[in-house]
Short mmCIF file of C-alpha atoms in Angstrom, two decimals:
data_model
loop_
_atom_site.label_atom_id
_atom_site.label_comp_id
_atom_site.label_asym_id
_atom_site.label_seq_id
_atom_site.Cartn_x
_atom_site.Cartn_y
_atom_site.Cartn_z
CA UNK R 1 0.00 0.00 0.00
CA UNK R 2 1.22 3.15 -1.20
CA UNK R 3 2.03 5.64 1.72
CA UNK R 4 0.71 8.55 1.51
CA UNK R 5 3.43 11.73 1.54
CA UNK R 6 2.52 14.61 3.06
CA UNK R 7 3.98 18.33 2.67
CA UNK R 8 5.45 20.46 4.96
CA UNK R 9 3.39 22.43 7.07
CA UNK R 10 3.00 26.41 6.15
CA UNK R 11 4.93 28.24 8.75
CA UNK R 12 3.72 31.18 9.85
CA UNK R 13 5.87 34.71 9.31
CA UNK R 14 7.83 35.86 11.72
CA UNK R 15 9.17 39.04 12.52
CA UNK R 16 9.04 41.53 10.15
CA UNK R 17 7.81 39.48 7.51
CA UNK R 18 5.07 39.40 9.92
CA UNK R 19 5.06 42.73 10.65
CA UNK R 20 4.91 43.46 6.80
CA UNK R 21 1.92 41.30 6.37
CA UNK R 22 -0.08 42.65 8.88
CA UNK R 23 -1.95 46.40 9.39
CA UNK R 24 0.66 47.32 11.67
CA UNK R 25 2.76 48.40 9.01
CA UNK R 26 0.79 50.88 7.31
CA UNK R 27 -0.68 52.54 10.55
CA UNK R 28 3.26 52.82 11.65
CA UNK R 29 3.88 54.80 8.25
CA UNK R 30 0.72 57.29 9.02
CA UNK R 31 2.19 57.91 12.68
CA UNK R 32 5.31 59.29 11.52
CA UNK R 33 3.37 61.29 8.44
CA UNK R 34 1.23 62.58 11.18
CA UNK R 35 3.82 63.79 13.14
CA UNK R 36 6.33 64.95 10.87
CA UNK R 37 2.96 67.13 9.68
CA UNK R 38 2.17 68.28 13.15
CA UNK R 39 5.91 70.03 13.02
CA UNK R 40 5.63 71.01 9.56
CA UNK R 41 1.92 73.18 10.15
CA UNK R 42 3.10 74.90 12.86
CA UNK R 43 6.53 75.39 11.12
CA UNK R 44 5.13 76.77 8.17
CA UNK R 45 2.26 78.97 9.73
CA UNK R 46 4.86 80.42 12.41
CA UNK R 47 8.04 81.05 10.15
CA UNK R 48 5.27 82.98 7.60
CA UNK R 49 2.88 84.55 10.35
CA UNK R 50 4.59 84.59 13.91
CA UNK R 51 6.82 87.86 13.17
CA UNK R 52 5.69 89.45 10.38
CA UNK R 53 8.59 92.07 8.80
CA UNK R 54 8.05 94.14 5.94
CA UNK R 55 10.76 93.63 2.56
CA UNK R 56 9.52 95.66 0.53
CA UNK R 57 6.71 98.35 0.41
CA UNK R 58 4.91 99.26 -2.74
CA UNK R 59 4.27 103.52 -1.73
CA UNK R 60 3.19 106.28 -4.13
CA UNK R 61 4.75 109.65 -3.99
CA UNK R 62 2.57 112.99 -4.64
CA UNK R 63 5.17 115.89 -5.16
CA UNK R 64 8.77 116.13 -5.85
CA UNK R 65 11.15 113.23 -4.83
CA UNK R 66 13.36 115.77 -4.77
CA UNK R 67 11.50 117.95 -1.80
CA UNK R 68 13.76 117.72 1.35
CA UNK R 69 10.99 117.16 3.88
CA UNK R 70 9.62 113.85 1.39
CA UNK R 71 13.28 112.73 0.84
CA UNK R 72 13.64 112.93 4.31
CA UNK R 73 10.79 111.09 5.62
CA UNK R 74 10.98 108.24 2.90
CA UNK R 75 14.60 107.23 4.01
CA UNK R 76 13.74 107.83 7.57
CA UNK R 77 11.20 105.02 7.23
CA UNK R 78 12.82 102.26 4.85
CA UNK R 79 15.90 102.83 8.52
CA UNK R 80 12.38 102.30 11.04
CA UNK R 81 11.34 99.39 9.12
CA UNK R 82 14.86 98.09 8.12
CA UNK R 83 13.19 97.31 4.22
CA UNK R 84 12.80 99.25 1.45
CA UNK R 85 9.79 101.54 0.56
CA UNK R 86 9.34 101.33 -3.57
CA UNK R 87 8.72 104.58 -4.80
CA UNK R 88 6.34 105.09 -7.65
CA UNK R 89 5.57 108.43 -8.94
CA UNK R 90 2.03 110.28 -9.66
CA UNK R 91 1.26 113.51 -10.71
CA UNK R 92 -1.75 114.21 -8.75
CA UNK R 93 -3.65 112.57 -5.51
CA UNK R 94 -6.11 111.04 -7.77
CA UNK R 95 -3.91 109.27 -9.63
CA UNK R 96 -2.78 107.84 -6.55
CA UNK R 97 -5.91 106.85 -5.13
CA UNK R 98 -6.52 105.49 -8.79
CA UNK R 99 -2.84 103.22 -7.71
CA UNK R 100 -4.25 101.71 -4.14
CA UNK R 101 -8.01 101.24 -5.80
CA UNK R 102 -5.22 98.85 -8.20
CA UNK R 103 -3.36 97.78 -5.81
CA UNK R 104 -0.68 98.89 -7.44
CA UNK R 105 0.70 100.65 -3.95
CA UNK R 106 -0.16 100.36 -0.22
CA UNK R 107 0.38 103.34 0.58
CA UNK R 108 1.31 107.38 -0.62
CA UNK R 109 3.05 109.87 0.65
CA UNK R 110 1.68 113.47 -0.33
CA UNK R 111 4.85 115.90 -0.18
CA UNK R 112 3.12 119.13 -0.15
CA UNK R 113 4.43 122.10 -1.70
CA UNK R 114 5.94 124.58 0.28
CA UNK R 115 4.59 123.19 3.65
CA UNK R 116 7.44 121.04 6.02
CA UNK R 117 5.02 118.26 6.31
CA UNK R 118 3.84 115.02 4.71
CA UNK R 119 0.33 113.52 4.35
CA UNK R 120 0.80 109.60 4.72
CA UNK R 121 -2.47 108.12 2.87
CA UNK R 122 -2.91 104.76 3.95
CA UNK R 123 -5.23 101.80 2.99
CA UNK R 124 -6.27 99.28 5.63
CA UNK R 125 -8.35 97.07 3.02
CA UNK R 126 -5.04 96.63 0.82
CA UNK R 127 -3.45 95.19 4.16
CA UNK R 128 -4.59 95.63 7.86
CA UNK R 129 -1.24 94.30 8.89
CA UNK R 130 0.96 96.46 6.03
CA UNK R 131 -0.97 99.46 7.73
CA UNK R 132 -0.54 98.90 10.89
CA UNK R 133 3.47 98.57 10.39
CA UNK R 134 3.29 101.91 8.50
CA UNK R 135 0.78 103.80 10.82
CA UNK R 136 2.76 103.12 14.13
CA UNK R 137 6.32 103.71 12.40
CA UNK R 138 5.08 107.23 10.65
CA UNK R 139 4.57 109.62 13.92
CA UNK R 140 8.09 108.02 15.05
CA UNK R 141 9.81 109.10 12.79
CA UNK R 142 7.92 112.07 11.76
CA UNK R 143 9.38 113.08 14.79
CA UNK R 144 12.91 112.09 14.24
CA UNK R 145 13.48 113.85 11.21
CA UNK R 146 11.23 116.95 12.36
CA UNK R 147 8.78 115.95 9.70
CA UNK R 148 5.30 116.59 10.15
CA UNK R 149 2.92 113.94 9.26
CA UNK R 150 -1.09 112.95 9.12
CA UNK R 151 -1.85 109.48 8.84
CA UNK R 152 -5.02 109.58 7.27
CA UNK R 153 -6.82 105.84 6.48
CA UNK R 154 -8.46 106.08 3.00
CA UNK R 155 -9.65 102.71 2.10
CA UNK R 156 -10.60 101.47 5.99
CA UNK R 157 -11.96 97.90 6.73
CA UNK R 158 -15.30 97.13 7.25
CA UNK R 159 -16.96 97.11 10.65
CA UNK R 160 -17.46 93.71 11.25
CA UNK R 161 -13.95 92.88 10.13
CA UNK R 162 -11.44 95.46 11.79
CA UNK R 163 -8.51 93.44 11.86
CA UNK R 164 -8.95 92.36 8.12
CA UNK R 165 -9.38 88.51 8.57
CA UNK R 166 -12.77 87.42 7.35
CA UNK R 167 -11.92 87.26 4.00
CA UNK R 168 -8.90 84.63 5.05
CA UNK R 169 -11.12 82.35 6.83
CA UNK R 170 -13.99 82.18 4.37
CA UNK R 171 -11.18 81.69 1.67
CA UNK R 172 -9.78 78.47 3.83
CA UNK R 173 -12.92 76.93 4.39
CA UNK R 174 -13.53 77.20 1.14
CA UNK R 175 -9.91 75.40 0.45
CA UNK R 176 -10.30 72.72 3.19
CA UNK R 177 -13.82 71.90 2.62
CA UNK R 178 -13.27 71.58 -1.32
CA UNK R 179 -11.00 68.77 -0.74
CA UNK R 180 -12.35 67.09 2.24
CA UNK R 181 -15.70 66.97 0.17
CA UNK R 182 -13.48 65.17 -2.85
CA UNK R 183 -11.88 62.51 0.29
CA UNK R 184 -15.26 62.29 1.56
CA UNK R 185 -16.58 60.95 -2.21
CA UNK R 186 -13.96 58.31 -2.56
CA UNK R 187 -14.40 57.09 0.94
CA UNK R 188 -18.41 57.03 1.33
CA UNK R 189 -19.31 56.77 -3.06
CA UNK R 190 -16.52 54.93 -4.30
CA UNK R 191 -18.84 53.39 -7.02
CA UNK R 192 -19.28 57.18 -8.60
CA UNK R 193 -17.96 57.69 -12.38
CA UNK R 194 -14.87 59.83 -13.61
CA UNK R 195 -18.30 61.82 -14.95
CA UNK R 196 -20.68 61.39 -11.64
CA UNK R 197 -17.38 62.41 -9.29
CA UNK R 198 -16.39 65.60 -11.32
CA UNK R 199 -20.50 66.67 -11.38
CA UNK R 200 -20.75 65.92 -7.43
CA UNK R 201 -17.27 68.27 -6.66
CA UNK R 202 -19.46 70.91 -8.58
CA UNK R 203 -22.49 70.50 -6.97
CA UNK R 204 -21.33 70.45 -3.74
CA UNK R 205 -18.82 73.59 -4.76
CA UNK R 206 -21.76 75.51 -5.55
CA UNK R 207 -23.85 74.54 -2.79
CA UNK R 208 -20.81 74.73 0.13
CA UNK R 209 -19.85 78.13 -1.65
CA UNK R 210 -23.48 79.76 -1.34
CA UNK R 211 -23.39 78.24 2.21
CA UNK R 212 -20.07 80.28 3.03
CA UNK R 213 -21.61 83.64 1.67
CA UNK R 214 -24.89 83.60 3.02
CA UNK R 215 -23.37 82.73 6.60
CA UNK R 216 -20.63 85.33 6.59
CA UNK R 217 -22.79 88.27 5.07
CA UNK R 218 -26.77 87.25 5.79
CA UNK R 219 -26.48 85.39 9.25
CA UNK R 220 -23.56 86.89 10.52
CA UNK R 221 -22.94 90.17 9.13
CA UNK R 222 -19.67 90.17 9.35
CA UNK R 223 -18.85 90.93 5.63
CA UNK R 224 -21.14 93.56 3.13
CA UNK R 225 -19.99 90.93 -0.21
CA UNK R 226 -21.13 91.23 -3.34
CA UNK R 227 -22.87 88.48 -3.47
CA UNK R 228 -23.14 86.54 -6.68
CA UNK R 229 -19.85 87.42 -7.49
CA UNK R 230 -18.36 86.01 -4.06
CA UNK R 231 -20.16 82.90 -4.06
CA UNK R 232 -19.00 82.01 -7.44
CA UNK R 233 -15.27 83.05 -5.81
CA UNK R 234 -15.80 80.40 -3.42
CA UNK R 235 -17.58 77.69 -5.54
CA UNK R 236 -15.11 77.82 -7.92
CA UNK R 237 -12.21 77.75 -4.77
CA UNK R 238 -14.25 74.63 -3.66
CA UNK R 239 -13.86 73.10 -7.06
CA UNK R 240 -10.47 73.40 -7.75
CA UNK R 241 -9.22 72.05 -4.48
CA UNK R 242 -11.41 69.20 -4.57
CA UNK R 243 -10.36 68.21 -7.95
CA UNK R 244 -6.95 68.99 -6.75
CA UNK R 245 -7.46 66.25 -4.13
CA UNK R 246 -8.98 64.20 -7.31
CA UNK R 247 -5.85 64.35 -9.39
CA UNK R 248 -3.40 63.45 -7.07
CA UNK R 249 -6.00 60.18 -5.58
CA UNK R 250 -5.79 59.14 -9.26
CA UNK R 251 -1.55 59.47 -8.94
CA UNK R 252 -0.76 58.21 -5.41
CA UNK R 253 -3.47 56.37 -4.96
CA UNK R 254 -4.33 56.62 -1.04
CA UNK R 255 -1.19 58.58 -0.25
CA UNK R 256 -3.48 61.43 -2.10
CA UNK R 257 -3.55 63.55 1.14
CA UNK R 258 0.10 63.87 1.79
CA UNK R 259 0.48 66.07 -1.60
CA UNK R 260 -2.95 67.84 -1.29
CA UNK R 261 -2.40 68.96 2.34
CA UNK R 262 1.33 70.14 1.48
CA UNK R 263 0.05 72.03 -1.34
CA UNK R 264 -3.04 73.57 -0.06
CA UNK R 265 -2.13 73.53 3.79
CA UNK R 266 1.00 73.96 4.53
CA UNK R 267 2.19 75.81 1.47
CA UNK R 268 -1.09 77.69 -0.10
CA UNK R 269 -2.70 78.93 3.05
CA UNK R 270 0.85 80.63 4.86
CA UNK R 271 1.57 81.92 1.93
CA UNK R 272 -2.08 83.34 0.50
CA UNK R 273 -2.03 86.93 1.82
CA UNK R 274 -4.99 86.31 3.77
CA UNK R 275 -3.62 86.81 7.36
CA UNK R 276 -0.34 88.79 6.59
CA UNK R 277 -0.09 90.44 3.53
CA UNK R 278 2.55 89.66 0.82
CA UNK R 279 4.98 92.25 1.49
CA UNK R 280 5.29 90.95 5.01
CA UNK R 281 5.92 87.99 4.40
CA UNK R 282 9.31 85.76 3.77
CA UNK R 283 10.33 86.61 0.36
CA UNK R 284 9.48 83.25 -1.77
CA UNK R 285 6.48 82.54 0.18
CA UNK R 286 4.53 86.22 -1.19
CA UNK R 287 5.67 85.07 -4.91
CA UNK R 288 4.43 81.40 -4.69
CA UNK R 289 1.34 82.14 -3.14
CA UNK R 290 -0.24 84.21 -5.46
CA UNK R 291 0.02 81.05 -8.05
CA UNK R 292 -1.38 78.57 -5.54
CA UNK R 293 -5.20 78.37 -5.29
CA UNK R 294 -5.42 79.60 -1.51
CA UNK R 295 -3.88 82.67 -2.93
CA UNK R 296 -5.39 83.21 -5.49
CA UNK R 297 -9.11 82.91 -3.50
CA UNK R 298 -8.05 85.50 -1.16
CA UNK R 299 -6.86 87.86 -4.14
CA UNK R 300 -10.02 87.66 -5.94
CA UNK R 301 -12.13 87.56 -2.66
CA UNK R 302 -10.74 90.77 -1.59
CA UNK R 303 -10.74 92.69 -4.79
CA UNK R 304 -14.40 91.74 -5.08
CA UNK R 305 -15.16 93.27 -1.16
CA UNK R 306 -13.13 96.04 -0.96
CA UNK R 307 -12.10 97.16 -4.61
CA UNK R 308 -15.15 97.10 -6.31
CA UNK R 309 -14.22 97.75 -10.02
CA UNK R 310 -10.91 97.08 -10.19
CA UNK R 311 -11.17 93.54 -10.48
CA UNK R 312 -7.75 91.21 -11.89
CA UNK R 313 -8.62 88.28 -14.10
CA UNK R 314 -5.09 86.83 -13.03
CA UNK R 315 -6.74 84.95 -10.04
CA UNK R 316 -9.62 83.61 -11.99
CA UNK R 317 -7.50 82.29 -14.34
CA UNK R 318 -5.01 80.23 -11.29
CA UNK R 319 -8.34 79.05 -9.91
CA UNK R 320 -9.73 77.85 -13.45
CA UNK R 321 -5.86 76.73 -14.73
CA UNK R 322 -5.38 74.72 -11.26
CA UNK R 323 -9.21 73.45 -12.20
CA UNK R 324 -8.19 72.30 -15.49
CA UNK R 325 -5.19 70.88 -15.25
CA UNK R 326 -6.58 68.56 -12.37
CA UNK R 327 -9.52 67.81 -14.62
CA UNK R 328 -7.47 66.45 -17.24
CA UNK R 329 -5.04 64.15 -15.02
CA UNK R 330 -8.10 62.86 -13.88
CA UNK R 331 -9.70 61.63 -17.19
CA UNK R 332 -6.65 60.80 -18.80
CA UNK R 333 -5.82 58.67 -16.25
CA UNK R 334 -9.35 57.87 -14.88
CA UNK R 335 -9.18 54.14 -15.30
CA UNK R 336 -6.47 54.99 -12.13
CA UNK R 337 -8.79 56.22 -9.93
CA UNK R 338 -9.93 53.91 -6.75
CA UNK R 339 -13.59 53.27 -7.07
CA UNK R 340 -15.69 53.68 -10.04
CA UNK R 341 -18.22 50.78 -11.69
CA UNK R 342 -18.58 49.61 -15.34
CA UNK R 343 -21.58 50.94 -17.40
CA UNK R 344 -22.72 50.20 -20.66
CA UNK R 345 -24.53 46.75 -21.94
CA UNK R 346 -21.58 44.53 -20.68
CA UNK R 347 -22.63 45.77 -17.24
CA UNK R 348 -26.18 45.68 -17.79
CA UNK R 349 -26.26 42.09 -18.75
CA UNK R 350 -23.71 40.85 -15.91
CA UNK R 351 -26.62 42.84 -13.37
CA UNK R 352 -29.79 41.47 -15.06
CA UNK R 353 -27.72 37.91 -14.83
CA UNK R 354 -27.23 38.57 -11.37
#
């Protein structure tokens, strides 16, 4: 009688083929991710908002350069605020109103003729924190150089937003809940299209951005905005940061937030203008931002509020490039994407089979 062989028993992994094989692994990876991002957000947010120092200043100049009491008072302040104060010319006061309305300048200095004193026209809605820097260092050194000076606050903030942050926080929910909305689609309606997924980011863009208007100006009165063009500010905000989130799920896979959060969170928010403005902060950090979508929310957003007229199409057109360019990752590489179900008659049939 034949006997019978038998093979060797599986044995178990050990160690850290073990360790490899089981969930451990991958929850190890997301506790040093998480904490390596703890340091990096409160890196990033203090090295761009903890000490904010002016580099360079943007100012209009009514009068002469060559007047002694305007020479005298423009160098005494680029010593106060150890930066530089960028002179640009104008002919007359309107003209440089016509400059801040721009932004174009934060500030002008009206050297008038024959008098030994300055006028120092300022514009909290072009930068509460810009002004500030300017309207406490002006008297001082008025004084130093036996200057005269008014500080006189031509574009001022609105009531319910003296220090000049509303428009930053309606900007980052705007930012954060546009991609937690696109997370929140692969997680709870994987089964969703490349079609059905790009038509529920805008739908809820729309929605979440009308929702973010009427709460800030209606409920709260915090902000007078102009409405319709606002909420489409913030819908389209929403959009581009969920697709955003979209794109890089369709690269990476489930490492999607890692990219997404650098971009948006750690990079675009510091850097977006929103709580300090540009020329305070760290040099790279005011010329990336304005090319990230955080940015270019809080541009837009704030021209629309407080510059009514003088509206840039630059920001529109980061908001609707960043749009577009994660749109088209997405479908070209939508057979990439986690999730998704088959339509067509091949479907059909295996579902009426079933």
């Amino acid at each position: 009688m034949p006997q019978e062989t038998r093979g060797e028993p599986d044995v178990p992994p050990r160690g850290w083929a073990r360790f490899k094989e089981s969930p451990l692994l991958p929850a190890a990876v997301l506790v040093l991710i998480l904490t390596a991002a703890a340091a990096l957000f409160a890196g990033s947010y203090t090295y761009s908002m903890a000490d904010p120092t002016p580099r360079s200043i943007p100012t209009g100049l009514v009068g002469s350069p060559d007047q002694p009491e305007g020479r005298r008072f423009v160098e005494g302040m680029e010593e106060a605020l150890d930066t530089a104060v960028r002179i640009h010319p104008y002919d007359t006061a309107a003209e440089a109103r016509t400059a801040i309305a721009e932004q174009r300048v934060f500030a002008v200095v009206d050297v008038r003729r024959g008098e030994r004193a300055v006028v120092l026209d300022l514009s909290a809605a072009s930068g509460a924190s810009v002004a500030e820097v300017l309207a406490e260092a002006a008297p001082a050194v008025g004084r130093r150089t036996g200057v005269a000076v008014a500080v006189r606050d031509v574009n001022p903030l609105q009531e319910g937003d003296p220090r000049g942050l509303a428009i930053f926080y309606v900007s980052l929910a705007a930012v954060i809940v546009g991609f937690v909305g696109a997370i929140q689609l692969s997680v709870h309606a994987r089964a969703l299209t490349p079609a059905e997924r790009v038509a529920c980011t805008a739908l809820y863009a729309l929605l979440g951005g009308f929702a973010v208007a009427a709460t800030v100006d209606w409920l709260l009165g915090a902000l007078d905005l102009p409405f319709v063009e606002s909420w489409l500010i913030l819908a389209l905000t929403m959009f581009a940061s969920g697709m955003v989130f979209t794109m890089f799920n369709t690269i990476v896979g489930r490492w999607a937030m890692l990219p997404t959060w650098g971009l948006m969170v750690l990079l675009g928010n510091p850097s977006s203008g929103g709580a300090v403005s540009w020329p305070l902060l760290p040099s790279p950090l005011g010329l990336i931002g304005r090319w990230l979508p955080p940015g270019a929310s809080v541009n837009a957003q704030h021209t629309a509020v407080y510059f009514a007229g003088h509206q840039h199409a630059f920001p529109f057109l980061v908001l609707a490039g960043w749009a577009v360019v994660s749109c088209g990752v997405f479908w070209t590489w939508r057979h990439r994407h986690p999730g998704g179900r088959e339509t067509g008659p091949e479907a059909g049939a295996e579902a009426g089979t079933a």
